[in-house]
Coordinates of N, CA and C in Angstrom, one line a residue:
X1 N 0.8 -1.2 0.0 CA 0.0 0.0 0.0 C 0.9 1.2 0.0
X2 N 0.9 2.1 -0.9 CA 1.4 3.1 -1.4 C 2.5 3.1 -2.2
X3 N 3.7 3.8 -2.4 CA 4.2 3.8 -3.7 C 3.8 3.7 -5.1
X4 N 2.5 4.2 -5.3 CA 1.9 3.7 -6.3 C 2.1 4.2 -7.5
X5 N 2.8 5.6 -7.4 CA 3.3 6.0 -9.2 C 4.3 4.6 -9.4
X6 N 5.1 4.3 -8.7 CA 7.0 3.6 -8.7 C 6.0 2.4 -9.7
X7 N 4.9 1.8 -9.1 CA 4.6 0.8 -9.7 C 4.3 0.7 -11.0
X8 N 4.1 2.2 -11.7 CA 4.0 2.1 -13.1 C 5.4 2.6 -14.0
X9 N 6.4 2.2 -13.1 CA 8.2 2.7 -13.6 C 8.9 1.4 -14.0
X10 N 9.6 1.8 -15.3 CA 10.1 0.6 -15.6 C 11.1 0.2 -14.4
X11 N 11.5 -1.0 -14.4 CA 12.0 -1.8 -13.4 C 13.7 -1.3 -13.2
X12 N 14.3 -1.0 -14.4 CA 15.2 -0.2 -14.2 C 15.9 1.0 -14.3
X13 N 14.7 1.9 -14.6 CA 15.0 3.3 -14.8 C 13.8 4.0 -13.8
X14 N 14.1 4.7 -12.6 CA 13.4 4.7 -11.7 C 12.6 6.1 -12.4
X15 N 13.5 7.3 -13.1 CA 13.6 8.7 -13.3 C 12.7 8.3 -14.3
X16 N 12.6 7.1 -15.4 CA 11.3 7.0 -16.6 C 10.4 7.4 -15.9
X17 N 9.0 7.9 -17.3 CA 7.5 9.0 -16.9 C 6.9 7.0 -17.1
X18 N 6.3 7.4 -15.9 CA 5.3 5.9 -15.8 C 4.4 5.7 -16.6
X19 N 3.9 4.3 -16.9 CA 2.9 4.4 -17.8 C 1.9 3.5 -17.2
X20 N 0.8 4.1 -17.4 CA -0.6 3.9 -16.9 C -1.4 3.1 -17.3
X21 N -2.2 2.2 -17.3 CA -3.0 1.8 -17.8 C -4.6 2.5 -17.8
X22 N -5.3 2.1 -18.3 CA -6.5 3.1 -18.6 C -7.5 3.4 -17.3
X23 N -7.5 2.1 -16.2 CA -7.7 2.1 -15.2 C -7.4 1.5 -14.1
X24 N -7.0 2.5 -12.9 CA -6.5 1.8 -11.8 C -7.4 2.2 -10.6
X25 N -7.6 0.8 -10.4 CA -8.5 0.5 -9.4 C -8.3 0.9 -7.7
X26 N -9.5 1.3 -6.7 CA -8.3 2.1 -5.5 C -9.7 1.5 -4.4
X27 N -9.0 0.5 -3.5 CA -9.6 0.1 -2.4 C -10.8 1.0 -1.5
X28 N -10.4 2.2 -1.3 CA -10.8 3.4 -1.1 C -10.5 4.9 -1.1
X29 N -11.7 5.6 -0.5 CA -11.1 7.3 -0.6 C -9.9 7.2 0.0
X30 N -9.1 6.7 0.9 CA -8.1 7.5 0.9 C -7.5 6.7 0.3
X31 N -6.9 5.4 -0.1 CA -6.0 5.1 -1.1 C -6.9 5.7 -2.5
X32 N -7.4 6.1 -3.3 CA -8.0 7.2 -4.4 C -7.2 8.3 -4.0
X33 N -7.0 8.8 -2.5 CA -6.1 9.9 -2.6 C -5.1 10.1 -2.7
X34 N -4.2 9.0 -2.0 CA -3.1 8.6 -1.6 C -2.4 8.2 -3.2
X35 N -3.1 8.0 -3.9 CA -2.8 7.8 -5.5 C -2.5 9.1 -5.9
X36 N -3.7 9.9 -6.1 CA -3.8 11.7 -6.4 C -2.5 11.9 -6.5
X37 N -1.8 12.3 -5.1 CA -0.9 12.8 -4.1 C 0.5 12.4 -5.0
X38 N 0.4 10.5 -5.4 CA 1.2 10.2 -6.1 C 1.5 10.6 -7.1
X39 N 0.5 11.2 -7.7 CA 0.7 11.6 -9.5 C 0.0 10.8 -10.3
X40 N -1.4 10.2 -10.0 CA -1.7 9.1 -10.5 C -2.6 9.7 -11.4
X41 N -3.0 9.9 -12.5 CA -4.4 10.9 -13.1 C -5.9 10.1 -12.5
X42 N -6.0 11.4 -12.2 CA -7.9 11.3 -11.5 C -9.0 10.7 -12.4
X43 N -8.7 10.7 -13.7 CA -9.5 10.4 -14.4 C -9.3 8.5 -14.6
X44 N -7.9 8.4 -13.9 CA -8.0 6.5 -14.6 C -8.3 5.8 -13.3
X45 N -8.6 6.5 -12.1 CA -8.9 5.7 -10.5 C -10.0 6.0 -10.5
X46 N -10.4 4.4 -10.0 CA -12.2 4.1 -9.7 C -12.3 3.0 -8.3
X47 N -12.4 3.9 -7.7 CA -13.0 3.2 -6.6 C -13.9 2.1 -6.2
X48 N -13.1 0.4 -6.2 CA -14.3 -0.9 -6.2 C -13.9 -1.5 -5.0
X49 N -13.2 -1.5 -4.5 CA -12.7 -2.3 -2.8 C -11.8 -2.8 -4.3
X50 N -11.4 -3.7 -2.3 CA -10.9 -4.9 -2.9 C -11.7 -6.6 -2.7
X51 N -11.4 -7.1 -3.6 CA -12.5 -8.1 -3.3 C -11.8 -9.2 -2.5
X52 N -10.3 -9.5 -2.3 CA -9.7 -10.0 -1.4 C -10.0 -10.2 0.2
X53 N -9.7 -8.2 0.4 CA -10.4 -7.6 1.7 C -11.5 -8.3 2.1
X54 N -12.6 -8.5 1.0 CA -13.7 -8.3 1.3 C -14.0 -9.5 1.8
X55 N -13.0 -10.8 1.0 CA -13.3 -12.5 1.5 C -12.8 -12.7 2.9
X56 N -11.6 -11.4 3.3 CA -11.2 -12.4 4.1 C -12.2 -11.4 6.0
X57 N -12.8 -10.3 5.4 CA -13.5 -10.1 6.1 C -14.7 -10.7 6.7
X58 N -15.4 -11.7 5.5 CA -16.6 -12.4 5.4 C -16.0 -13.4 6.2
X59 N -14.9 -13.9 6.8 CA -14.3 -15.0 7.2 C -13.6 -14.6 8.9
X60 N -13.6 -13.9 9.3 CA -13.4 -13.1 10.7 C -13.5 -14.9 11.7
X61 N -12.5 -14.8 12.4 CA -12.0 -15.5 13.2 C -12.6 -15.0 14.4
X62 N -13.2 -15.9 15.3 CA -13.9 -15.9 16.9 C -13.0 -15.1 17.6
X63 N -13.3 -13.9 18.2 CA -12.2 -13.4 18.5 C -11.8 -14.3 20.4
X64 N -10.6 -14.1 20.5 CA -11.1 -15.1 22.0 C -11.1 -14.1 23.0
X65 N -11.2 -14.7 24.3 CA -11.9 -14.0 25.7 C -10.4 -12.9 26.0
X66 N -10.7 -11.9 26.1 CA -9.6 -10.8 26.7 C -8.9 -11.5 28.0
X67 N -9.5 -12.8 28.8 CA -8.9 -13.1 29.8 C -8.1 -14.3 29.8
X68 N -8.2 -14.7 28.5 CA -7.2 -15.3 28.2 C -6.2 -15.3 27.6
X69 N -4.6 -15.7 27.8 CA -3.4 -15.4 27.5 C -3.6 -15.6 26.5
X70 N -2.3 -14.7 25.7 CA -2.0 -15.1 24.1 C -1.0 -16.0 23.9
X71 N -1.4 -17.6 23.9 CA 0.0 -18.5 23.7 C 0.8 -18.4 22.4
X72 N -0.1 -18.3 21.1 CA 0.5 -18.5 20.1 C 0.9 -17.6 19.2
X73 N 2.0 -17.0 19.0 CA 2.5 -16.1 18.5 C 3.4 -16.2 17.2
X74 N 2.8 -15.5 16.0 CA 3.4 -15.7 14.6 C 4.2 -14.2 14.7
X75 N 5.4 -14.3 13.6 CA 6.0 -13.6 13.5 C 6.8 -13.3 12.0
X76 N 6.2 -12.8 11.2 CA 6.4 -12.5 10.3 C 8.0 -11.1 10.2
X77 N 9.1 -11.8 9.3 CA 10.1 -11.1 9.3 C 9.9 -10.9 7.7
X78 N 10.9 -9.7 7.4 CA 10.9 -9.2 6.2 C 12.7 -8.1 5.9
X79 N 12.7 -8.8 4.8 CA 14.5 -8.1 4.6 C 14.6 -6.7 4.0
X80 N 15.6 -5.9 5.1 CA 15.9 -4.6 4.7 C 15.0 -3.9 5.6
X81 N 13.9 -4.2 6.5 CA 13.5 -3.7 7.7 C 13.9 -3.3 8.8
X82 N 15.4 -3.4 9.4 CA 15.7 -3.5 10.6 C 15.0 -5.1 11.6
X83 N 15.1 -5.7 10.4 CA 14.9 -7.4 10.9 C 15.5 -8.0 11.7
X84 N 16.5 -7.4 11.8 CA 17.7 -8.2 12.8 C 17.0 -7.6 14.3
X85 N 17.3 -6.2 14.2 CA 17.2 -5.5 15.4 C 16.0 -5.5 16.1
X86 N 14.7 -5.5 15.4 CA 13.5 -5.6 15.8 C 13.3 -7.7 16.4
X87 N 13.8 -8.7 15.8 CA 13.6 -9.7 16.5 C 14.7 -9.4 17.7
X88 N 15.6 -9.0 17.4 CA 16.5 -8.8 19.0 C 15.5 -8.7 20.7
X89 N 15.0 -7.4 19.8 CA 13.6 -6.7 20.8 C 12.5 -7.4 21.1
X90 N 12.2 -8.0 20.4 CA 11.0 -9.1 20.1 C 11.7 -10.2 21.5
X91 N 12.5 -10.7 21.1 CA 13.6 -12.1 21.7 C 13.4 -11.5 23.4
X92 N 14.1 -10.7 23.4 CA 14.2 -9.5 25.1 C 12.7 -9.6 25.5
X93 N 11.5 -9.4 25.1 CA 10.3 -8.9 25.7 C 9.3 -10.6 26.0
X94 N 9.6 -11.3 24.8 CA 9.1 -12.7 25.0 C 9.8 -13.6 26.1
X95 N 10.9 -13.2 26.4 CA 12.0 -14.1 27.5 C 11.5 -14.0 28.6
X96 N 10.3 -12.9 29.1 CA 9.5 -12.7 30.1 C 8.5 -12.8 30.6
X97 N 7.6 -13.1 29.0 CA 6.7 -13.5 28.8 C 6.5 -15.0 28.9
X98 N 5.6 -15.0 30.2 CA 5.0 -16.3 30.1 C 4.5 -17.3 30.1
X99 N 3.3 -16.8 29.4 CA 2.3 -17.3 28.5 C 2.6 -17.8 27.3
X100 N 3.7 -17.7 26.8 CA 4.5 -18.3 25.8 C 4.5 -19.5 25.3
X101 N 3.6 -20.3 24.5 CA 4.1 -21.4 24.1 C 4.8 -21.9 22.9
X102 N 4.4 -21.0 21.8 CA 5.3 -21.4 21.1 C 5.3 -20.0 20.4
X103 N 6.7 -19.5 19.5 CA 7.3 -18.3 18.6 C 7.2 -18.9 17.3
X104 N 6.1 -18.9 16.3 CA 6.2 -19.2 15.3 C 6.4 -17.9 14.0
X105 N 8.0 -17.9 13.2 CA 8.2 -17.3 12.8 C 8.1 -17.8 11.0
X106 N 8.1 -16.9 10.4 CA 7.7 -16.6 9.0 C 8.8 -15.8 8.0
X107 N 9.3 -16.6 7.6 CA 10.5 -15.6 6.8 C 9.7 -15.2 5.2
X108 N 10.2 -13.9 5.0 CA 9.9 -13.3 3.5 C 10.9 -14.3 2.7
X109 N 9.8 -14.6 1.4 CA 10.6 -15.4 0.2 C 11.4 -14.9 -0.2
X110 N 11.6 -13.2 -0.2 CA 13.2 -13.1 -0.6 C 13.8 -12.6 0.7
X111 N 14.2 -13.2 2.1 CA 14.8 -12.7 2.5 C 15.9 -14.0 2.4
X112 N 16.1 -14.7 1.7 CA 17.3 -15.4 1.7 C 17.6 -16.3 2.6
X113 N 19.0 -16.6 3.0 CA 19.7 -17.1 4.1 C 19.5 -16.3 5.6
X114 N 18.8 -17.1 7.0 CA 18.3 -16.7 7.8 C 18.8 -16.7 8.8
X115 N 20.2 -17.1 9.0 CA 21.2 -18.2 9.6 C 21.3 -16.8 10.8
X116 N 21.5 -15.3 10.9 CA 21.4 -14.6 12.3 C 20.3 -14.6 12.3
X117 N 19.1 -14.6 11.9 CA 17.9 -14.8 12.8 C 17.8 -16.2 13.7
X118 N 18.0 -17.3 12.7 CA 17.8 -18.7 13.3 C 18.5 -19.0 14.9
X119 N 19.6 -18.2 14.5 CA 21.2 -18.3 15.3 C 20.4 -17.4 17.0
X120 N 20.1 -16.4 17.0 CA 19.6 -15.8 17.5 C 18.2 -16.4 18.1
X121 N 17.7 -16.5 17.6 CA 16.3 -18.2 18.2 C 16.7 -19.2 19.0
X122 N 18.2 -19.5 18.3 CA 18.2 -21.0 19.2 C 19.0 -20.5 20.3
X123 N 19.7 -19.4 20.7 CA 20.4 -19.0 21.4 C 19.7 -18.5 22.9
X124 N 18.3 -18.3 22.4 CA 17.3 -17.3 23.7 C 16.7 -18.3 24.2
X125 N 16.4 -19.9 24.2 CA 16.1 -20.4 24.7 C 14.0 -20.6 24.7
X126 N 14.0 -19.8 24.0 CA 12.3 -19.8 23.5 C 11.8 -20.7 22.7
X127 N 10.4 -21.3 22.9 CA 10.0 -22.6 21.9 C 9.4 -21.6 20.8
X128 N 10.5 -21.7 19.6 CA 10.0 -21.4 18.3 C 10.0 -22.6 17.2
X129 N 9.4 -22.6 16.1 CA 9.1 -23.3 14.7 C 9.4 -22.7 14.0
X130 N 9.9 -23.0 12.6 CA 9.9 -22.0 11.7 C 8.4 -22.4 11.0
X131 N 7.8 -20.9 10.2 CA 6.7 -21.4 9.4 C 7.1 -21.8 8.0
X132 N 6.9 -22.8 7.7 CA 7.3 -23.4 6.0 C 5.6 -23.2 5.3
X133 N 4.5 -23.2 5.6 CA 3.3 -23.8 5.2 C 3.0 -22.8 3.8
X134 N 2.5 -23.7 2.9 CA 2.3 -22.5 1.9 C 0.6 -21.7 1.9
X135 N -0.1 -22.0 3.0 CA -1.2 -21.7 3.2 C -1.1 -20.9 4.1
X136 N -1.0 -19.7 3.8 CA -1.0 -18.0 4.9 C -1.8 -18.0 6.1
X137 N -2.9 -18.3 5.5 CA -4.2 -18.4 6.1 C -4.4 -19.0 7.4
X138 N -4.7 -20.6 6.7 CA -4.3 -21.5 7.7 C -3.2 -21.3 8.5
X139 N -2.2 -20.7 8.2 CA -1.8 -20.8 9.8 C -1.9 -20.0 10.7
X140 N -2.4 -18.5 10.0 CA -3.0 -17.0 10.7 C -4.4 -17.9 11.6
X141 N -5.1 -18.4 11.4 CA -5.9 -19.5 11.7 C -5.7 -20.0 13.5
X142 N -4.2 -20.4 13.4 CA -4.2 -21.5 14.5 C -3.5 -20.4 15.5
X143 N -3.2 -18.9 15.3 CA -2.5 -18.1 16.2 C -3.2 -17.3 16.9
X144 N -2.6 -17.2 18.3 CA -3.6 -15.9 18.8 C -3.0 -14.6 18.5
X145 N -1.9 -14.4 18.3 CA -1.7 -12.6 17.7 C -0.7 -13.0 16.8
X146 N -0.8 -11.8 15.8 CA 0.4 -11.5 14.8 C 1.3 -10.6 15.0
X147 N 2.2 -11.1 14.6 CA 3.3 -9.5 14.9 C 4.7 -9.3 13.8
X148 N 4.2 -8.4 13.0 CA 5.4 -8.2 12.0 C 6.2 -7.0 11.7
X149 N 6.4 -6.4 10.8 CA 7.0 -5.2 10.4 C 5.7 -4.7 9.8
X150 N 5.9 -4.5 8.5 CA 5.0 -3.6 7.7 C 4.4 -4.6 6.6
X151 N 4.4 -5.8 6.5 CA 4.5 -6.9 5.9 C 2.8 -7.0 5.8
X152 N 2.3 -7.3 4.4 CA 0.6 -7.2 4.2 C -0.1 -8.6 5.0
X153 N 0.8 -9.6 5.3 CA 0.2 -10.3 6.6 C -0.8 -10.0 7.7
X154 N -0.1 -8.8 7.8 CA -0.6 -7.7 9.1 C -1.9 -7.7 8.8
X155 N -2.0 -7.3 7.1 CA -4.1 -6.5 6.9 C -4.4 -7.5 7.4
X156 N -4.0 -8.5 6.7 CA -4.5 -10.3 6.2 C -4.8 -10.7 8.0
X157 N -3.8 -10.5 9.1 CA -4.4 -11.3 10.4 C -5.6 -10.0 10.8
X158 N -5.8 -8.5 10.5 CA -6.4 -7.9 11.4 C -8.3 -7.8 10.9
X159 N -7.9 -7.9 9.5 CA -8.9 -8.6 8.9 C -9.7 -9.8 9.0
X160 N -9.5 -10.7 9.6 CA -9.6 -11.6 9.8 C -9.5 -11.7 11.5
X161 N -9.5 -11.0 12.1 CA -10.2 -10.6 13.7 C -9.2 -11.4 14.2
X162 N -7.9 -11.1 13.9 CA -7.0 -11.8 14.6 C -6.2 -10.4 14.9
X163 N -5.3 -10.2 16.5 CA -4.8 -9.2 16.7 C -3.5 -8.8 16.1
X164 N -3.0 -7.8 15.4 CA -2.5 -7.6 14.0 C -1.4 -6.1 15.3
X165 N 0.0 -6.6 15.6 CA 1.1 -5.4 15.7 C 1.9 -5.2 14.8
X166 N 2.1 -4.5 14.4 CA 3.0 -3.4 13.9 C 4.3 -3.6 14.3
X167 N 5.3 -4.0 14.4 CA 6.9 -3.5 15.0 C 7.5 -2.2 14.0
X168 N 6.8 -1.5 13.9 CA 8.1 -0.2 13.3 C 8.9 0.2 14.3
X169 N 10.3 -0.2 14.8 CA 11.4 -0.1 15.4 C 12.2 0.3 14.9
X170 N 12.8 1.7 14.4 CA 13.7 1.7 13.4 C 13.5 1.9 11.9
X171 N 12.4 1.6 11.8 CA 12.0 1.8 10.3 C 11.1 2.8 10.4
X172 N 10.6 3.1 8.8 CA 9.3 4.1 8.4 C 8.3 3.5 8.8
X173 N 7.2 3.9 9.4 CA 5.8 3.5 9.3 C 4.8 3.5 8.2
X174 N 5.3 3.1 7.1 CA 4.8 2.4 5.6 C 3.4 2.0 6.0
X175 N 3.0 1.3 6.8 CA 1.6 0.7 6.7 C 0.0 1.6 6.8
X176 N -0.7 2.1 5.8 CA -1.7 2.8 5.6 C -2.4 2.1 6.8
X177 N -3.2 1.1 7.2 CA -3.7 0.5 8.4 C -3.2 0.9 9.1
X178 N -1.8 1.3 10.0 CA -1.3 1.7 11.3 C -2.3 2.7 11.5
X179 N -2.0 3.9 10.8 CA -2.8 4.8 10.4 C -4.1 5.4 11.0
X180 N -4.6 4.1 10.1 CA -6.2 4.1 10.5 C -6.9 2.9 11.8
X181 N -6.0 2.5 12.3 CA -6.1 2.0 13.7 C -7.0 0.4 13.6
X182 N -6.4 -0.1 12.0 CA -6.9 -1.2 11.7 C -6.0 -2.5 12.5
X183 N -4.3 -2.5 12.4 CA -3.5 -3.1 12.6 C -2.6 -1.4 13.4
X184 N -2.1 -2.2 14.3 CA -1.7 -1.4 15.8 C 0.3 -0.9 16.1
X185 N 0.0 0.0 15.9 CA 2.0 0.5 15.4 C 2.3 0.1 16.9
X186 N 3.6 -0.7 16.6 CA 4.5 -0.7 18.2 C 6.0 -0.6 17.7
X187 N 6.3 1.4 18.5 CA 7.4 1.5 18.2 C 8.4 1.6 19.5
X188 N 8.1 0.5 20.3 CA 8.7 0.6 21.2 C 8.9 -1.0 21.7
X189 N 9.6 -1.2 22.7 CA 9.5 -2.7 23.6 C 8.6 -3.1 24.4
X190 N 8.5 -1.3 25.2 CA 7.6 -1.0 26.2 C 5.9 -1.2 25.5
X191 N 5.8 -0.4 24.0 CA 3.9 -0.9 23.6 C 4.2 -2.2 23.1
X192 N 5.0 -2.5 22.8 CA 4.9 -4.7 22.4 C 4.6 -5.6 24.0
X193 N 5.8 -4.9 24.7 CA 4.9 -6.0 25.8 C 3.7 -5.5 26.5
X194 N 2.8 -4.3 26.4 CA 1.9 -3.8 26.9 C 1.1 -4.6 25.6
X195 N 0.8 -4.8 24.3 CA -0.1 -5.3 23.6 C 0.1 -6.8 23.8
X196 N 1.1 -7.8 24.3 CA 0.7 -8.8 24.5 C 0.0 -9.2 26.1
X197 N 0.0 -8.4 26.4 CA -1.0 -8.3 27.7 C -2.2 -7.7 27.6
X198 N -2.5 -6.8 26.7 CA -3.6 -6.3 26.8 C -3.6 -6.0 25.1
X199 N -3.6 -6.8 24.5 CA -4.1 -6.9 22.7 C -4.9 -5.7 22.7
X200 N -5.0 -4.9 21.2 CA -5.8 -4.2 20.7 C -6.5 -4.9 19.4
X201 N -8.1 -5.2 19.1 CA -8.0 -5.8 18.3 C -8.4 -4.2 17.5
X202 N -7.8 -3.9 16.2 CA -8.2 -3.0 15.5 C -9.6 -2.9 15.2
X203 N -10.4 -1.7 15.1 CA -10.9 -0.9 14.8 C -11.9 -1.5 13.0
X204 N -12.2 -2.0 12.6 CA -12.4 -1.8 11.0 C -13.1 -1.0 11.0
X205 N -13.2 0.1 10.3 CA -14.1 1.0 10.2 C -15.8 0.1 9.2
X206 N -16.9 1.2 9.5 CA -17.9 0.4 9.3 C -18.3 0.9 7.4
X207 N -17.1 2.0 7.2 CA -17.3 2.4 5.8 C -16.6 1.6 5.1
X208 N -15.6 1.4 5.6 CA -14.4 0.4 5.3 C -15.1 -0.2 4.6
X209 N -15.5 -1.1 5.3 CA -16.2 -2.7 5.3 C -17.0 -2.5 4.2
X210 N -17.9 -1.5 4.1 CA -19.1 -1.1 3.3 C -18.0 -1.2 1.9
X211 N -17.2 -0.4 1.9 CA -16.6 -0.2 0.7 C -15.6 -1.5 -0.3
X212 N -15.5 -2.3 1.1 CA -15.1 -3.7 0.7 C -16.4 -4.8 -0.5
X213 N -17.4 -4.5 0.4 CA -18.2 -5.3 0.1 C -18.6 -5.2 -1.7
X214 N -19.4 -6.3 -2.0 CA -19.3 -6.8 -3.5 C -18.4 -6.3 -4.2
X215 N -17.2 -5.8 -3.8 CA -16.4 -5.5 -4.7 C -15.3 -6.6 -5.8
X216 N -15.9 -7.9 -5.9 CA -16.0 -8.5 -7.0 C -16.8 -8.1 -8.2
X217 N -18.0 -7.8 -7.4 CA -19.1 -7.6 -8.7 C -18.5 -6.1 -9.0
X218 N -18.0 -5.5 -8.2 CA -17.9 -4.2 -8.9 C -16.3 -4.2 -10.0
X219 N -15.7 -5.1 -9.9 CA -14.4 -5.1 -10.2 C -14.5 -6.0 -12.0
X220 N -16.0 -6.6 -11.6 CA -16.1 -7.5 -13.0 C -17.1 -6.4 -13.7
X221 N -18.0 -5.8 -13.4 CA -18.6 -4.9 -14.1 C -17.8 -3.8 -15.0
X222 N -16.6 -3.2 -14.4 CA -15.4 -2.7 -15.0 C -14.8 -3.5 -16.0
X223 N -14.8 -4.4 -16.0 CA -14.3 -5.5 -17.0 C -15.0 -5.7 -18.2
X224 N -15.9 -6.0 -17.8 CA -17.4 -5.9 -18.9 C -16.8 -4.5 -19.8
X225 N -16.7 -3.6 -18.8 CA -17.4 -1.8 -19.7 C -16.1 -2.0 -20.9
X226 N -15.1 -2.4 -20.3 CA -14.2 -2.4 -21.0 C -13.9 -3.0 -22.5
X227 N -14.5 -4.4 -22.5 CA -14.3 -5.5 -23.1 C -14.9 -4.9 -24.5

C-alpha cells in the first residue's frame, strides 16, 4: 500500500515517466487519494474495494476471551526492515513472557539465508518453529496474535479478527492500516509488551467494510465496460 506511481516505472529506470493503464483501481477514498498525491491521473482511478479484503472479512475468526493469555505467536520477518534488530527486541520482551508457548516465525521469500535470525532463536532459549506452510491463512488460523513489520500479513491477520502489531522499530511506518487503527503501530518494547498483555483488536471501520463489500461484482462490471 502506497508507492503507487513507482509501480508504473520501468523496473530499471526509476527517473522514466510511468505508464498507466486506462484504469487503476483504488480500495478506497483515501488510497483514491493517496494515488492523487502520487501523480496518478484522477481520471484512470475508480473506486471498487478490494475483493480480497472483502473475503477475508466475510471469514473473521472468533475473537477469543480478553482473559485469556495469548500463547501463540506468529512472526512475520521481512528483509531490509531492521529485521535483525526488531527480532532482538522481540527475543528480550518474549524471555518474560509467560504465557508463551510457542514463537512461530515466517520468513519473506526473498529474504534469503536466515542463519542470524535462526542463530539468534536458538540462542534465547524460546520454543519457536519456523513457518514453512504454503497456506498464509491457515496458519493466521491456529495463532492468537500477529506480529510483524510492515508486511501485508498484518491486513490479512487484522482482517480476519486476529490481533495484528505493527513493529516499526527503526524503520518508516509504511503501513496505511497503522494509520487508521486497523492493525496497531509498536514502536517501542515497552507498547509490544503492553499489547501482548492487553491486545488491541483494530478498529475496522464500518465504511471500510461497506466499501469492501461486492467488490468483486464491482471489479467484474469494469471489466465488462471495457471489453
Amino acid at each position: 500500500m502506497g508507492n503507487y506511481r513507482q509501480r508504473f516505472q520501468p523496473l530499471n529506470n526509476s527517473n522514466a515517466e510511468p505508464i498507466f493503464p486506462d484504469i487503476i483501481t483504488a480500495l478506497d477514498e483515501v488510497c483514491a487519494a493517496g494515488m492523487l498525491t502520487d501523480g496518478i491521473p484522477e481520471k484512470r482511478i475508480r473506486v471498487v474495494g478490494q475483493p480480497y479484503f472483502a473475503w477475508l472479512i466475510s471469514r473473521q475468526k472468533n475473537r477469543k476471551s480478553i482473559f485469556k493469555p495469548l500463547e501463540n505467536i506468529l512472526f512475520a520477518s521481512q528483509p531490509n526492515a531492521n529485521e535483525i534488530e526488531i527480532l532482538r527486541i522481540l527475543i528480550k520482551v518474549l524471555t518474560d513472557y509467560k504465557p508463551l508457548k510457542k514463537l512461530l516465525i515466517r520468513f519473506h521469500p526473498r529474504q534469503g539465508k536466515c542463519g542470524v535470525s535462526l542463530d539468534l532463536l536458538a540462542q534465547s532459549g524460546l520454543p519457536f518453529a519456523i513457518d514453512e506452510s504454503t497456506d498464509t491463512l491457515a496458519t493466521l488460523h491456529q495463532q492468537d496474535i500477529m506480529l510483524g513489520i510492515t508486511s501485508i500479513i498484518l491486513i490479512e491477520a487484522a482482517l480476519m479478527g486476529i490481533p495484528a502489531g505493527s513493529l516499526v522499530i527503526g524503520v518508516d511506518d509504511t503501513l496505511v492500516t497503522n494509520q487508521r487503527g486497523i492493525t496497531i503501530p509498536l514502536n517501542s518494547s515497552e507498547k509490544l509488551r503492553k499489547f501482548l498483555y492487553f491486545p488491541q483488536y483494530g478498529e475496522i471501520e464500518e465504511q471500510f467494510v461497506e466499501q469492501q463489500r461486492d467488490a468483486d461484482f464491482r471489479v467484474a462490471q469494469l471489466c465488462k465496460a471495457i471489453i
